[in-house]
Tab-separated table of C-alpha atoms and ligand atoms in Angstrom:
chain	number	residue	atom	x	y	z
A	1	MET	CA	0.000	0.000	0.000
A	2	ALA	CA	1.222	3.527	-0.819
A	3	TYR	CA	0.929	4.967	2.676
A	4	LYS	CA	0.483	8.727	2.989
A	5	PHE	CA	0.382	11.175	5.871
A	6	TRP	CA	-2.049	14.045	6.111
A	7	PHE	CA	-0.770	17.446	7.147
A	8	VAL	CA	-3.392	19.643	8.792
A	9	VAL	CA	-2.596	23.186	9.915
A	10	GLY	CA	-4.656	24.791	12.653
A	11	SER	CA	-5.716	28.420	12.796
A	12	GLN	CA	-8.830	30.566	13.298
A	13	HIS	CA	-10.637	33.445	11.589
A	14	LEU	CA	-9.691	36.123	14.113
A	15	TYR	CA	-6.707	37.384	12.095
A	16	GLY	CA	-8.487	38.045	8.813
A	17	PRO	CA	-8.171	36.418	5.365
A	18	GLU	CA	-4.694	37.777	4.575
A	19	VAL	CA	-3.096	35.963	7.488
A	20	LEU	CA	-4.886	32.715	6.592
A	21	LYS	CA	-3.569	33.008	3.026
A	22	GLU	CA	-0.045	33.429	4.338
A	23	VAL	CA	-0.503	30.432	6.660
A	24	ALA	CA	-1.695	28.304	3.727
A	25	ALA	CA	1.233	29.431	1.561
A	26	HIS	CA	3.731	28.561	4.288
A	27	ALA	CA	2.138	25.149	4.779
A	28	LYS	CA	2.466	24.474	1.056
A	29	ILE	CA	6.157	25.401	0.999
A	30	MET	CA	6.785	23.203	4.038
A	31	THR	CA	4.904	20.242	2.552
A	32	ASP	CA	6.900	20.494	-0.672
A	33	GLY	CA	10.111	20.727	1.351
A	34	PHE	CA	9.246	17.618	3.374
A	35	ASN	CA	8.306	15.667	0.261
A	36	ALA	CA	11.593	16.518	-1.460
A	37	ASP	CA	13.576	15.202	1.502
A	38	LYS	CA	14.671	11.542	1.443
A	39	SER	CA	14.790	11.346	5.235
A	40	ILE	CA	10.998	11.514	5.163
A	41	PRO	CA	10.096	8.076	3.767
A	42	PHE	CA	6.388	8.584	2.973
A	43	ASP	CA	4.436	11.255	1.098
A	44	ILE	CA	2.841	14.078	3.015
A	45	VAL	CA	-0.458	15.405	1.650
A	46	LEU	CA	-1.420	18.926	2.662
A	47	LYS	CA	-5.051	18.923	3.777
A	48	GLY	CA	-5.202	22.655	4.262
A	49	VAL	CA	-5.805	25.087	7.083
A	50	VAL	CA	-8.675	24.285	9.439
A	51	THR	CA	-10.433	27.098	11.265
A	52	THR	CA	-13.752	25.695	12.541
A	53	PRO	CA	-14.970	22.644	14.517
A	54	GLU	CA	-16.757	21.389	11.386
A	55	GLU	CA	-13.579	21.495	9.301
A	56	VAL	CA	-11.616	19.670	12.003
A	57	LYS	CA	-14.267	16.976	12.311
A	58	ASP	CA	-14.576	16.554	8.540
A	59	VAL	CA	-10.852	16.059	8.066
A	60	CYS	CA	-10.741	13.506	10.918
A	61	ILE	CA	-13.673	11.549	9.449
A	62	ALA	CA	-12.022	11.601	6.022
A	63	ALA	CA	-8.684	10.424	7.484
A	64	ASN	CA	-10.428	7.530	9.252
A	65	GLY	CA	-12.045	6.473	5.992
A	66	ASP	CA	-8.903	6.579	3.857
A	67	ALA	CA	-7.074	3.230	3.922
A	68	GLU	CA	-3.874	4.836	2.576
A	69	CYS	CA	-3.765	7.460	5.322
A	70	ALA	CA	-1.258	6.159	7.872
A	71	GLY	CA	-1.394	9.147	10.161
A	72	VAL	CA	-2.346	12.754	10.745
A	73	ILE	CA	0.267	15.431	11.361
A	74	THR	CA	-0.860	18.745	12.824
A	75	TRP	CA	0.759	22.084	13.521
A	76	MET	CA	-0.689	25.329	14.841
A	77	HIS	CA	0.839	28.111	12.761
A	78	THR	CA	-1.264	30.643	14.653
A	79	PHE	CA	-3.438	30.224	17.692
A	80	SER	CA	-6.222	27.660	17.135
A	81	PRO	CA	-8.672	27.495	20.048
A	82	SER	CA	-8.663	23.825	20.913
A	83	LYS	CA	-12.288	23.265	21.886
A	84	MET	CA	-12.726	23.372	18.097
A	85	TRP	CA	-10.700	20.140	17.943
A	86	ILE	CA	-12.539	18.034	20.507
A	87	SER	CA	-15.271	16.557	18.310
A	88	GLY	CA	-12.756	15.608	15.606
A	89	LEU	CA	-9.942	14.281	17.758
A	90	THR	CA	-12.207	12.099	19.900
A	91	ILE	CA	-13.179	10.050	16.836
A	92	LEU	CA	-9.839	10.081	14.994
A	93	ASN	CA	-8.420	6.551	14.838
A	94	LYS	CA	-5.179	7.213	12.948
A	95	PRO	CA	-1.706	7.665	14.474
A	96	TYR	CA	-1.223	11.290	15.517
A	97	LEU	CA	1.852	13.514	15.344
A	98	HIS	CA	1.813	17.052	16.670
A	99	LEU	CA	4.600	19.229	15.296
A	100	ASN	CA	5.822	22.252	17.187
A	101	THR	CA	7.727	24.265	14.617
A	102	GLN	CA	7.822	27.670	12.962
A	103	PHE	CA	8.059	28.845	9.353
A	104	ASN	CA	10.878	31.336	9.972
A	105	ARG	CA	13.950	30.120	11.811
A	106	ASP	CA	15.110	33.436	13.270
A	107	LEU	CA	13.254	36.349	14.744
A	108	PRO	CA	13.297	39.327	12.337
A	109	PHE	CA	14.782	41.526	15.032
A	110	ALA	CA	14.754	44.768	13.028
A	111	THR	CA	11.196	44.506	11.778
A	112	ILE	CA	9.283	42.392	14.283
A	113	ASP	CA	5.907	43.899	15.190
A	114	MET	CA	2.544	42.664	16.515
A	115	ASN	CA	1.452	41.645	13.047
A	116	PHE	CA	4.398	39.236	12.804
A	117	MET	CA	3.739	38.014	16.333
A	118	ASN	CA	0.116	37.191	15.547
A	119	THR	CA	0.926	35.343	12.327
A	120	ASN	CA	3.792	33.287	13.787
A	121	GLN	CA	2.712	32.121	17.184
A	122	SER	CA	3.145	28.336	17.204
A	123	ALA	CA	5.050	28.663	20.490
A	124	HIS	CA	1.707	29.729	21.868
A	125	GLY	CA	-0.781	27.921	19.604
A	126	ASP	CA	0.927	24.528	19.965
A	127	ARG	CA	0.667	24.809	23.747
A	128	GLU	CA	-3.082	25.276	23.496
A	129	HIS	CA	-3.155	22.235	21.218
A	130	GLY	CA	-0.906	20.265	23.560
A	131	PHE	CA	-3.353	20.904	26.386
A	132	ILE	CA	-6.365	19.513	24.553
A	133	THR	CA	-4.541	16.405	23.333
A	134	ALA	CA	-3.290	15.836	26.890
A	135	ARG	CA	-6.774	16.488	28.297
A	136	LEU	CA	-8.235	13.958	25.840
A	137	ARG	CA	-5.532	11.415	26.807
A	138	MET	CA	-4.661	11.075	23.118
A	139	LYS	CA	-2.004	8.623	22.035
A	140	ARG	CA	0.361	10.990	20.283
A	141	LYS	CA	3.907	12.015	19.486
A	142	VAL	CA	5.178	15.587	19.843
A	143	ILE	CA	8.221	16.689	17.858
A	144	CYS	CA	9.692	20.173	18.236
A	145	GLY	CA	12.232	21.776	15.925
A	146	TYR	CA	12.784	24.098	13.025
A	147	TRP	CA	11.080	22.577	9.975
A	148	GLU	CA	14.202	22.631	7.774
A	149	ASP	CA	16.402	21.062	10.431
A	150	GLU	CA	17.792	17.618	9.575
A	151	THR	CA	17.214	16.033	12.991
A	152	PHE	CA	13.660	17.339	13.099
A	153	ARG	CA	12.912	15.800	9.718
A	154	SER	CA	14.535	12.479	10.458
A	155	ARG	CA	12.503	12.239	13.661
A	156	ILE	CA	9.337	12.803	11.628
A	157	GLY	CA	10.539	10.057	9.281
A	158	GLY	CA	11.152	7.752	12.226
A	159	TRP	CA	7.677	8.303	13.659
A	160	MET	CA	6.173	7.672	10.216
A	161	ARG	CA	7.720	4.204	10.235
A	162	SER	CA	6.087	3.481	13.594
A	163	ALA	CA	2.741	4.762	12.291
A	164	VAL	CA	2.987	2.599	9.175
A	165	GLY	CA	3.833	-0.354	11.432
A	166	ALA	CA	0.688	0.372	13.436
A	167	ILE	CA	-1.582	0.637	10.401
A	168	PHE	CA	-0.043	-2.525	8.929
A	169	SER	CA	-0.414	-4.290	12.282
A	170	ARG	CA	-4.146	-3.571	12.383
A	171	SER	CA	-4.739	-5.765	9.339
A	172	LEU	CA	-2.008	-8.347	9.861
A	173	LYS	CA	-2.900	-12.005	9.312
A	174	VAL	CA	-0.958	-14.931	10.710
A	175	MET	CA	-1.282	-18.502	9.411
A	176	ARG	CA	-0.532	-21.176	11.997
A	177	LEU	CA	0.495	-24.654	10.886
A	178	GLY	CA	0.143	-26.737	14.010
A	179	ASP	CA	-0.062	-25.536	17.597
A	180	ASN	CA	2.584	-24.217	19.974
A	181	MET	CA	5.384	-26.475	21.109
A	182	ARG	CA	4.025	-28.681	23.866
A	183	TYR	CA	4.305	-27.328	27.429
A	184	VAL	CA	6.048	-24.093	26.372
A	185	ALA	CA	4.588	-21.074	28.179
A	186	VAL	CA	6.050	-17.980	26.552
A	187	THR	CA	4.838	-18.756	23.041
A	188	GLU	CA	1.246	-19.071	24.315
A	189	GLY	CA	-1.072	-16.097	24.422
A	190	ASP	CA	-4.536	-14.674	24.102
A	191	LYS	CA	-5.311	-14.388	20.389
A	192	VAL	CA	-8.498	-12.436	21.026
A	193	GLN	CA	-6.592	-9.867	23.091
A	194	ALA	CA	-3.895	-9.748	20.392
A	195	GLU	CA	-6.479	-8.910	17.750
A	196	LYS	CA	-8.041	-6.269	20.015
A	197	ASP	CA	-4.776	-4.612	21.059
A	198	LEU	CA	-2.550	-5.224	18.046
A	199	GLY	CA	-4.911	-6.041	15.185
A	200	TRP	CA	-3.420	-9.477	14.590
A	201	SER	CA	-5.757	-12.066	13.155
A	202	VAL	CA	-4.188	-15.398	14.111
A	203	ASN	CA	-5.755	-18.597	12.808
A	204	THR	CA	-4.804	-22.215	12.366
A	205	TYR	CA	-4.689	-24.291	9.164
A	206	GLY	CA	-4.352	-28.059	9.146
A	207	VAL	CA	-0.945	-29.519	8.390
A	208	GLY	CA	-2.781	-32.056	6.226
A	209	GLY	CA	-3.921	-29.320	3.850
A	210	PHE	CA	-0.353	-28.085	3.650
A	211	VAL	CA	0.915	-31.605	2.894
A	212	GLU	CA	-1.595	-31.873	0.029
A	213	ARG	CA	-0.209	-28.689	-1.450
A	214	VAL	CA	3.369	-29.873	-1.019
A	215	ASN	CA	2.548	-33.094	-2.862
A	216	ALA	CA	0.944	-31.129	-5.702
A	217	VAL	CA	4.057	-29.030	-6.425
A	218	THR	CA	5.378	-29.764	-9.921
A	219	ASN	CA	8.954	-30.441	-11.014
A	220	ASP	CA	8.926	-27.246	-13.088
A	221	GLU	CA	8.012	-25.227	-10.017
A	222	ILE	CA	10.824	-26.897	-8.080
A	223	ASP	CA	13.294	-26.223	-10.919
A	224	ALA	CA	12.345	-22.544	-10.965
A	225	LYS	CA	12.807	-22.321	-7.204
A	226	ILE	CA	16.215	-24.020	-7.434
A	227	GLU	CA	17.231	-21.406	-10.017
A	228	GLU	CA	16.171	-18.704	-7.570
A	229	TYR	CA	18.328	-20.326	-4.861
A	230	ARG	CA	21.298	-20.559	-7.224
A	231	SER	CA	21.016	-16.853	-8.041
A	232	LYS	CA	21.038	-15.915	-4.356
A	233	TYR	CA	23.056	-18.496	-2.458
A	234	GLU	CA	26.096	-20.728	-2.671
A	235	PHE	CA	25.429	-24.487	-2.808
A	236	ASN	CA	27.617	-26.307	-0.320
A	237	THR	CA	26.047	-29.763	-0.506
A	238	GLU	CA	25.831	-32.783	-2.776
A	239	ASN	CA	22.397	-33.632	-1.422
A	240	ILE	CA	20.377	-31.809	-4.066
A	241	ASN	CA	17.296	-33.878	-3.272
A	242	ALA	CA	17.131	-32.390	0.212
A	243	VAL	CA	17.365	-28.910	-1.306
A	244	ARG	CA	14.670	-29.764	-3.841
A	245	TYR	CA	12.398	-30.841	-1.003
A	246	GLN	CA	12.833	-27.424	0.646
A	247	ALA	CA	12.034	-25.813	-2.710
A	248	LYS	CA	8.848	-27.853	-2.772
A	249	LEU	CA	7.965	-26.716	0.753
A	250	GLU	CA	8.552	-23.093	-0.185
A	251	VAL	CA	6.381	-23.225	-3.306
A	252	ALA	CA	3.547	-24.728	-1.239
A	253	LEU	CA	3.986	-22.241	1.599
A	254	GLU	CA	4.174	-19.296	-0.783
A	255	SER	CA	0.936	-20.245	-2.495
A	256	MET	CA	-0.891	-20.702	0.821
A	257	LEU	CA	0.389	-17.376	2.140
A	258	ALA	CA	-0.520	-15.506	-1.028
A	259	GLU	CA	-3.983	-17.047	-1.326
A	260	GLY	CA	-4.889	-16.292	2.263
A	261	GLY	CA	-3.357	-12.810	2.267
A	262	PHE	CA	-1.123	-13.810	5.183
A	263	ASN	CA	1.812	-11.667	6.295
A	264	ALA	CA	3.310	-14.214	8.680
A	265	TYR	CA	3.170	-17.891	9.628
A	266	THR	CA	4.283	-20.433	12.172
A	267	ASP	CA	5.116	-24.104	12.120
A	268	THR	CA	6.322	-26.577	14.705
A	269	PHE	CA	8.692	-29.539	14.586
A	270	GLU	CA	6.163	-31.456	16.707
A	271	ASP	CA	3.544	-31.442	13.973
A	272	LEU	CA	5.146	-32.489	10.691
A	273	TYR	CA	3.001	-35.529	9.880
A	274	GLY	CA	3.285	-36.289	6.166
A	275	LEU	CA	6.284	-33.990	5.677
A	276	GLU	CA	9.831	-35.211	5.128
A	277	GLN	CA	11.695	-32.193	6.539
A	278	LEU	CA	11.074	-29.265	8.830
A	279	PRO	CA	10.967	-26.124	6.619
A	280	GLY	CA	14.442	-24.551	6.899
A	281	LEU	CA	15.815	-23.035	3.707
A	282	ALA	CA	12.179	-22.545	2.599
A	283	THR	CA	11.378	-20.421	5.623
A	284	GLN	CA	14.679	-18.555	5.478
A	285	ASN	CA	14.062	-17.559	1.867
A	286	LEU	CA	10.497	-16.485	2.690
A	287	MET	CA	11.719	-14.378	5.621
A	288	GLY	CA	14.117	-12.724	3.194
A	289	LYS	CA	11.074	-11.707	1.151
A	290	GLY	CA	9.374	-10.046	4.116
A	291	TYR	CA	7.170	-12.764	5.593
A	292	GLY	CA	7.131	-12.892	9.368
A	293	PHE	CA	7.952	-16.273	10.876
A	294	GLY	CA	7.787	-17.860	14.305
A	295	ALA	CA	9.098	-21.318	15.128
A	296	GLU	CA	7.448	-23.736	17.561
A	297	GLY	CA	4.076	-22.090	16.957
A	298	ASP	CA	5.305	-18.683	18.140
A	299	TRP	CA	2.683	-16.496	16.457
A	300	LYS	CA	3.602	-13.377	18.456
A	301	THR	CA	7.162	-13.272	17.142
A	302	ALA	CA	5.921	-14.194	13.648
A	303	ALA	CA	3.585	-11.191	13.642
A	304	LEU	CA	6.207	-8.933	15.199
A	305	GLY	CA	8.649	-9.873	12.427
A	306	ALA	CA	6.127	-8.833	9.786
A	307	VAL	CA	5.523	-5.527	11.602
A	308	VAL	CA	9.268	-4.844	11.814
A	309	GLY	CA	9.440	-5.588	8.074
A	310	ALA	CA	6.687	-3.070	7.293
A	311	MET	CA	8.354	-0.462	9.512
A	312	SER	CA	11.782	-0.872	7.929
A	313	LYS	CA	10.645	-0.890	4.310
A	314	GLY	CA	13.255	0.624	1.991
A	315	LEU	CA	16.066	0.245	4.525
A	316	GLY	CA	18.810	-2.290	3.882
A	317	GLY	CA	20.079	-3.251	7.327
A	318	GLY	CA	18.081	-6.444	7.660
A	319	TYR	CA	16.064	-8.095	10.426
A	320	SER	CA	15.357	-11.638	11.482
A	321	PHE	CA	13.668	-14.058	13.814
A	322	ILE	CA	16.371	-15.027	16.318
A	323	GLU	CA	16.828	-16.885	19.588
A	324	ASP	CA	19.191	-16.232	22.484
A	325	TYR	CA	20.992	-19.556	22.318
A	326	THR	CA	24.337	-19.791	24.117
A	327	TYR	CA	26.531	-17.505	26.267
A	328	HIS	CA	30.214	-16.629	26.042
A	329	PHE	CA	31.274	-15.643	29.577
A	330	GLU	CA	34.971	-14.855	29.019
A	331	PRO	CA	35.692	-11.929	31.377
A	332	GLY	CA	35.731	-8.609	29.519
A	333	ASN	CA	34.694	-10.264	26.286
A	334	GLU	CA	31.184	-11.472	27.110
A	335	ALA	CA	28.683	-12.035	24.338
A	336	VAL	CA	25.507	-13.889	23.420
A	337	LEU	CA	25.352	-16.285	20.500
A	338	GLY	CA	21.978	-16.044	18.779
A	339	ALA	CA	20.778	-18.685	16.325
A	340	HIS	CA	17.940	-21.110	15.770
A	341	MET	CA	17.462	-24.732	14.776
A	342	LEU	CA	17.304	-23.483	11.167
A	343	GLU	CA	15.248	-20.359	10.677
A	344	VAL	CA	17.351	-17.178	10.531
A	345	SER	CA	16.777	-14.659	7.734
A	346	PRO	CA	19.527	-14.228	5.115
A	347	THR	CA	18.973	-10.438	5.235
A	348	ILE	CA	21.296	-10.307	8.260
A	349	ALA	CA	24.115	-12.368	6.691
A	350	ALA	CA	27.605	-10.841	6.662
A	351	ASP	CA	28.588	-12.808	3.545
A	352	ASN	CA	26.930	-14.951	0.913
A	353	PRO	CA	24.862	-17.619	2.730
A	354	LYS	CA	25.629	-21.271	1.953
A	355	ILE	CA	23.038	-23.978	1.436
A	356	GLU	CA	23.978	-27.025	3.514
A	357	VAL	CA	22.280	-30.233	4.650
A	358	HIS	CA	22.779	-31.522	8.187
A	359	PRO	CA	20.826	-33.654	10.651
A	360	LEU	CA	18.414	-31.723	12.851
A	361	GLY	CA	18.656	-33.887	15.970
A	362	ILE	CA	15.068	-33.045	16.922
A	363	GLY	CA	11.668	-33.891	15.407
A	364	GLY	CA	12.745	-37.221	13.872
A	365	LYS	CA	12.562	-36.171	10.199
A	366	SER	CA	15.072	-36.216	7.305
A	367	ASP	CA	18.088	-33.915	7.320
A	368	PRO	CA	16.811	-30.497	6.276
A	369	ALA	CA	18.571	-28.115	3.900
A	370	ARG	CA	19.240	-24.723	5.453
A	371	LEU	CA	21.205	-21.535	4.911
A	372	VAL	CA	24.354	-21.286	7.007
A	373	PHE	CA	26.024	-17.923	7.574
A	374	GLU	CA	27.475	-15.563	10.140
A	375	GLY	CA	25.411	-12.490	11.034
A	376	LYS	CA	26.756	-9.066	10.243
A	377	GLU	CA	28.250	-6.559	12.643
A	378	GLY	CA	26.510	-3.378	13.677
A	379	ASP	CA	24.234	-1.663	16.166
A	380	ALA	CA	20.930	-3.463	16.464
A	381	ILE	CA	17.932	-3.955	18.689
A	382	LEU	CA	16.252	-7.116	19.900
A	383	VAL	CA	12.478	-6.811	20.253
A	384	THR	CA	10.049	-9.160	21.916
A	385	ILE	CA	6.337	-9.161	22.746
A	386	ILE	CA	4.996	-11.197	25.639
A	387	ASP	CA	1.485	-11.820	26.901
A	388	MET	CA	1.193	-10.705	30.542
A	389	GLY	CA	-2.406	-11.923	30.820
A	390	GLY	CA	-4.984	-9.493	29.489
A	391	ARG	CA	-2.305	-7.241	28.020
A	392	PHE	CA	0.977	-7.248	26.126
A	393	ARG	CA	4.440	-6.010	27.010
A	394	MET	CA	7.011	-5.073	24.399
A	395	VAL	CA	10.694	-5.059	25.294
A	396	ALA	CA	13.395	-3.535	23.096
A	397	HIS	CA	17.036	-4.111	23.897
A	398	ASP	CA	20.053	-2.241	22.487
A	399	VAL	CA	22.838	-4.589	21.389
A	400	ARG	CA	25.978	-4.438	19.311
A	401	ALA	CA	26.291	-7.308	16.847
A	402	ILE	CA	29.909	-8.373	16.523
A	403	LYS	CA	32.115	-10.647	14.507
A	404	PRO	CA	32.632	-13.795	16.603
A	405	MET	CA	36.078	-13.863	18.227
A	406	GLU	CA	36.788	-17.250	16.634
A	407	LYS	CA	35.467	-19.352	13.761
A	408	MET	CA	32.830	-21.979	14.556
A	409	PRO	CA	33.399	-24.472	11.710
A	410	ARG	CA	31.111	-27.159	13.132
A	411	LEU	CA	28.106	-24.905	13.725
A	412	PRO	CA	25.525	-26.137	11.165
A	413	VAL	CA	23.165	-23.143	11.374
A	414	ALA	CA	23.084	-19.403	10.744
A	415	SER	CA	24.075	-17.388	13.801
A	416	VAL	CA	24.772	-13.884	15.021
A	417	MET	CA	26.776	-12.819	18.053
A	418	TRP	CA	26.095	-9.676	20.068
A	419	ARG	CA	27.155	-7.717	23.106
A	420	PRO	CA	24.123	-6.526	25.030
A	421	GLU	CA	23.817	-3.073	26.669
A	422	PRO	CA	24.632	-2.000	29.297
A	423	ASP	CA	26.737	-5.106	30.069
A	424	MET	CA	26.294	-8.858	29.851
A	425	ILE	CA	25.140	-9.368	33.438
A	426	THR	CA	22.756	-6.436	33.800
A	427	ALA	CA	21.373	-6.971	30.304
A	428	ASN	CA	20.445	-10.605	30.773
A	429	GLU	CA	19.065	-10.027	34.267
A	430	ALA	CA	16.968	-7.147	32.901
A	431	TRP	CA	15.592	-9.155	29.971
A	432	ILE	CA	14.726	-12.080	32.254
A	433	LEU	CA	13.099	-9.792	34.850
A	434	CYS	CA	10.930	-8.360	32.047
A	435	GLY	CA	9.907	-11.882	31.041
A	436	GLY	CA	11.372	-11.313	27.567
A	437	MET	CA	11.082	-14.322	25.286
A	438	HIS	CA	13.974	-16.497	24.118
A	439	HIS	CA	12.653	-15.678	20.635
A	440	SER	CA	12.933	-12.109	19.394
A	441	ILE	CA	13.370	-10.026	16.278
A	442	ILE	CA	16.801	-8.551	15.659
A	443	SER	CA	16.728	-5.376	13.559
A	444	TYR	CA	19.732	-3.436	12.288
A	445	ASP	CA	17.563	-0.574	10.965
A	446	LEU	CA	15.074	0.251	13.680
A	447	THR	CA	15.835	1.805	17.046
A	448	ALA	CA	14.084	1.483	20.378
A	449	GLU	CA	12.378	4.826	19.654
A	450	HIS	CA	10.645	3.320	16.605
A	451	MET	CA	9.331	0.501	18.779
A	452	ARG	CA	8.391	2.813	21.642
A	453	ASP	CA	6.319	4.956	19.270
A	454	PHE	CA	4.686	1.828	17.849
A	455	ALA	CA	3.829	0.645	21.375
A	456	GLU	CA	2.467	4.113	22.206
A	457	ILE	CA	0.167	4.066	19.181
A	458	MET	CA	-1.046	0.538	19.949
A	459	GLY	CA	-1.423	1.281	23.642
A	460	ILE	CA	0.782	-1.464	25.081
A	461	GLU	CA	3.509	-1.403	27.735
A	462	PHE	CA	7.029	-0.704	26.512
A	463	ILE	CA	10.352	-1.334	28.257
A	464	HIS	CA	13.718	-0.274	26.825
A	465	ILE	CA	16.892	-1.983	28.046
A	466	ASN	CA	19.827	0.254	27.169
A	467	LYS	CA	23.178	1.635	28.356
A	468	HIS	CA	21.473	3.502	31.218
A	469	THR	CA	19.500	0.513	32.536
A	470	THR	CA	19.953	-0.412	36.179
A	471	ILE	CA	18.213	-3.360	37.769
A	472	HIS	CA	16.739	-1.321	40.636
A	473	GLU	CA	15.133	1.219	38.314
A	474	LEU	CA	13.874	-1.516	36.042
A	475	ARG	CA	12.233	-3.365	38.926
A	476	ASP	CA	10.471	-0.157	39.968
A	477	LYS	CA	9.333	0.433	36.387
A	478	LEU	CA	7.921	-3.085	36.119
A	479	ALA	CA	6.150	-2.743	39.467
A	480	ILE	CA	4.606	0.595	38.431
A	481	GLY	CA	3.731	-0.918	35.051
A	482	ASP	CA	1.591	-3.538	36.759
A	483	TYR	CA	-0.567	-0.731	38.161
A	484	VAL	CA	-0.566	1.391	34.998
A	485	TRP	CA	-1.302	-1.504	32.644
A	486	GLY	CA	-3.073	-3.915	34.967
A	487	ARG	CA	-1.930	-7.113	36.620
B	1	LIG	MN1	12.924	-21.624	19.260
């Protein structure tokens, strides 16, 4: 979808038509300036200057009804009495950004008079607007800065990604093949609450139906898929039949996902009746195309992966389903090794991924083909969503992905190593105190602020583990959160 953001400028009639014309002209110049700037990733559509309660309400109703509108951005060039905004804002259901900016950067010291003051009073008008949005308890973001400033614009761009994630999330569909892994707690959750709070429609489809599709895949379809693999990856196996079986799985999965309009899916190694291998390479290649995935029936991480994909569209850093797997506790050189049984996205590979076939050691099926690679270096976040019973908690964690200190030639899966902030001990204690899952999404493009803004729009709890985190403060935050969000 070609998401757009609506720019609405507030004013009133008190200043006369000349001032309103000037306000409209400024808004046009600003809109054009924003749209010409690459740091603003989505189009901004100027919806004009609103000066009456009817105009405010009309624009809010129209925004609600426009599927492409991913958010409303407002700014009060002059003073706009905010009771005019109540009837519109109380029904608006799009993400909301309130800008506090000004058309001119500097005061015109030599010529400033009351006329200038009345035309350029966002310092004053945006405070009136801030009061009403606070009074209405609106979910909103406020960004202050001069409109041509680079940081100001990139912050707008960042919020837009969160807003697009929210709009995408509200119509996200997850296909589940099989249930959750038996006895596992953290991958469970309330699917009704998830649809209410996050918009995720999560439904199950029989593995038998999937098997039928797998068996119906033709040799030509497999050949075409193998060509696709050859164009993207290096073959490091003689067992072409195992690779062809993954190609078959991918063709079947792809057709089911496309037909159902699904953005994400799950499977589980405990429910593979009629299948020869657990999807490995197939799932990795699909993740590379933007599908969310969760292993062991983990529909929350599957959906979260799709949301992260929508939010990071056009960025090249990569993101993946990942699992905290094993620790390296060497003093001063501590790190976490993240991996999974098979399913890590090739978008985070440091070098060309290799297709290999190895035993799985779990699930009792044939040796599955998978992509093996080392994850790239760079600043990243880990994000998780857990079900606290009646509500969700999102945790984002700042990490630094690193090149492993030594080669791991016998590791038969894709992996990525990271150093967590603020340090290995505090970081892991903090994550565990939050109840963060062993599964998460690693993203090299998004920051905790993107996820915080997403959580704000959706209305769920958000915790950020970062270089300032201390365990005592975190414990207090979690305790307060239980009262704010409900136990
Ligand atoms: Mn797992």
